[in-house]
C-alpha positions as a Python dict, from the first residue, in 0.01 Angstrom:
ca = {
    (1, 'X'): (0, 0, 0),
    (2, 'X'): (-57, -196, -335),
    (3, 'X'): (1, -27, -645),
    (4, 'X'): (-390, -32, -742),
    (5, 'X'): (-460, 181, -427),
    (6, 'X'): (-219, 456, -518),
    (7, 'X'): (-382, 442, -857),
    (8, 'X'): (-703, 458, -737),
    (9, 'X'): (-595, 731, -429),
    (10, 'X'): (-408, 931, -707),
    (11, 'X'): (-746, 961, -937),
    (12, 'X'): (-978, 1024, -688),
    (13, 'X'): (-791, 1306, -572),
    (14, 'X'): (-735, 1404, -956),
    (15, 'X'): (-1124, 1382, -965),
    (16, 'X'): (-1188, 1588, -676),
    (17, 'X'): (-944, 1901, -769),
    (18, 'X'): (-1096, 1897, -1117),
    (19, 'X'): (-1411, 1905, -960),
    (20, 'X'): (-1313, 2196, -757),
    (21, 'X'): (-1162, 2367, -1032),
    (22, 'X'): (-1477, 2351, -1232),
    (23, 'X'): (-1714, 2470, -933),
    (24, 'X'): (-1472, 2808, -874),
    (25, 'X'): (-1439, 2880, -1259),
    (26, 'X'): (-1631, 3178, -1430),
    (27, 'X'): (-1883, 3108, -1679),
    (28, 'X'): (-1774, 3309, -1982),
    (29, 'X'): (-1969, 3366, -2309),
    (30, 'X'): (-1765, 3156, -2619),
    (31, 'X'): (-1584, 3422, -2813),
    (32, 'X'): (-1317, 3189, -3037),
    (33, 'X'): (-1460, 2912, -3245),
    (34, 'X'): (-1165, 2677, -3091),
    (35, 'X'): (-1250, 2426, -2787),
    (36, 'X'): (-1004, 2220, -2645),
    (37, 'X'): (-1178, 1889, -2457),
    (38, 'X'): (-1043, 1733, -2147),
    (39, 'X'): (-1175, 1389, -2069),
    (40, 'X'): (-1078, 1197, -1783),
    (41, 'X'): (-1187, 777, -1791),
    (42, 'X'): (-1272, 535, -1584),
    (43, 'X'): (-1372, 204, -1695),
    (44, 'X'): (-1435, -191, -1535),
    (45, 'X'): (-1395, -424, -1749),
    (46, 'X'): (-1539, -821, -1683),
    (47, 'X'): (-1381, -1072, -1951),
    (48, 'X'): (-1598, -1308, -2107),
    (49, 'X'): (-1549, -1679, -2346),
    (50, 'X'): (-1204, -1763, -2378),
    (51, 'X'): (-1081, -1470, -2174),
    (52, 'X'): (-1283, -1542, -1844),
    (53, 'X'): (-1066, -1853, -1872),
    (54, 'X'): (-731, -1641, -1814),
    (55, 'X'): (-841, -1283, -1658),
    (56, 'X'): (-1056, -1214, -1374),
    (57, 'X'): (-1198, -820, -1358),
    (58, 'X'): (-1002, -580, -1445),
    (59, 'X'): (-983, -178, -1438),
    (60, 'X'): (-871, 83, -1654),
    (61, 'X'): (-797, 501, -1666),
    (62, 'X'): (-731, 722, -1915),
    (63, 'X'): (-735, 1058, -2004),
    (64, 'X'): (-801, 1216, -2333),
    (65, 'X'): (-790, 1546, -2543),
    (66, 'X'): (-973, 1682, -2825),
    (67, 'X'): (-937, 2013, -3038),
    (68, 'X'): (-1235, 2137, -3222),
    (69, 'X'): (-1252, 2391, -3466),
    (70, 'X'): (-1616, 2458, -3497),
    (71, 'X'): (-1587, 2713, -3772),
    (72, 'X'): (-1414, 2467, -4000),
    (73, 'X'): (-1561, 2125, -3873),
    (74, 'X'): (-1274, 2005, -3790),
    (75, 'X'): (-1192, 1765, -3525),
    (76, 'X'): (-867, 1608, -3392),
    (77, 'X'): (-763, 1417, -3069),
    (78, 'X'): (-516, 1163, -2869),
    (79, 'X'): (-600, 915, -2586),
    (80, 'X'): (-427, 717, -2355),
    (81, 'X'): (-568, 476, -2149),
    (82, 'X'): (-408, 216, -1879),
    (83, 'X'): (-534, -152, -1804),
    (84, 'X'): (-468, -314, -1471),
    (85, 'X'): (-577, -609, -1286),
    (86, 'X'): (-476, -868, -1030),
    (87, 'X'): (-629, -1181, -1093),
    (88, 'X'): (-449, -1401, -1397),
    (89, 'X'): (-619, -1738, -1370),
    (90, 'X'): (-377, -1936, -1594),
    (91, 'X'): (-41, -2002, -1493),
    (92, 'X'): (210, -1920, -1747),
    (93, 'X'): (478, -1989, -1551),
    (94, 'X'): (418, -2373, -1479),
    (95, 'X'): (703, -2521, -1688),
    (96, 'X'): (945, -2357, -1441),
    (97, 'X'): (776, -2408, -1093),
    (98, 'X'): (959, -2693, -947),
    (99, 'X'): (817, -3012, -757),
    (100, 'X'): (706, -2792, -473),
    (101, 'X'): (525, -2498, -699),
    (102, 'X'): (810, -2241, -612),
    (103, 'X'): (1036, -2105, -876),
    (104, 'X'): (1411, -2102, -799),
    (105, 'X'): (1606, -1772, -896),
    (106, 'X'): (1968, -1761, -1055),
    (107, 'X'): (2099, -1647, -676),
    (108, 'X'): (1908, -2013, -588),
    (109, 'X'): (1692, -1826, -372),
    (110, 'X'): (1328, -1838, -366),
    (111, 'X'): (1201, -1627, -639),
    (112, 'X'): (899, -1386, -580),
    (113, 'X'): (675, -1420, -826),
    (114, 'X'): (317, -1172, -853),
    (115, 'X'): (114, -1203, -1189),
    (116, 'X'): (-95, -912, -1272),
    (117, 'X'): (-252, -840, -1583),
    (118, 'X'): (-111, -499, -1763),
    (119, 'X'): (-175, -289, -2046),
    (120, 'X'): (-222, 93, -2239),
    (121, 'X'): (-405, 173, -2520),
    (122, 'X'): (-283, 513, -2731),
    (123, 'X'): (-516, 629, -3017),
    (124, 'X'): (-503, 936, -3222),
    (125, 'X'): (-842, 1050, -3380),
}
């Protein structure tokens, strides 16, 4: 199983026990004037110009988490958020692919070689 399925198994499964969660929960007048925000993200992404020349789609996930003070207007928060995808058009590796296009490790076996396209984003706010 690829490492995008477990991703994708692991936040469905997130998904659905939050969902759960939220159905069995009591509704509860708001007494304190603090609120703490969950956000859970999902986003495709499709590059465009120079970048749909390098990247093919890609996905991302993230979660993020916000504290409001609503009787001082005050609002603070972090976020993380994690880019993957497995189509990388260009071939950075060319200059050390040999005559027959495989790359030859220091063992002088036949190196395995998977480009993906990776990334994370952390903000504060």
């Amino acid at each position: 199983m690829s490492g995008t399925k477990i991703l994708e198994l692991g936040f469905k499964s997130l998904l659905g026990m939050l969902m759960m969660w939220m159905m069995t929960t009591e509704v509860k007048a708001q007494v304190n004037p603090n609120v703490a925000l969950l956000e859970f993200k999902y986003g495709f992404k499709a590059p465009l110009a120079d970048m749909k020349k390098r990247f093919g789609v890609s996905n991302d996930i993230g979660l993020s988490l916000q504290l409001a003070s609503l009787s001082k207007t005050i609002f603070a928060g972090i976020e993380g958020i994690f880019f993957f995808g497995s189509t990388v058009k260009e071939d950075v590796l060319a200059h050390l692919r040999s005559f027959d296009g495989t790359i030859i490790g220091f063992d002088g076996h036949e190196g395995d070689i998977n480009l993906k396209e990776r990334g994370y984003y952390a903000g504060i706010d």
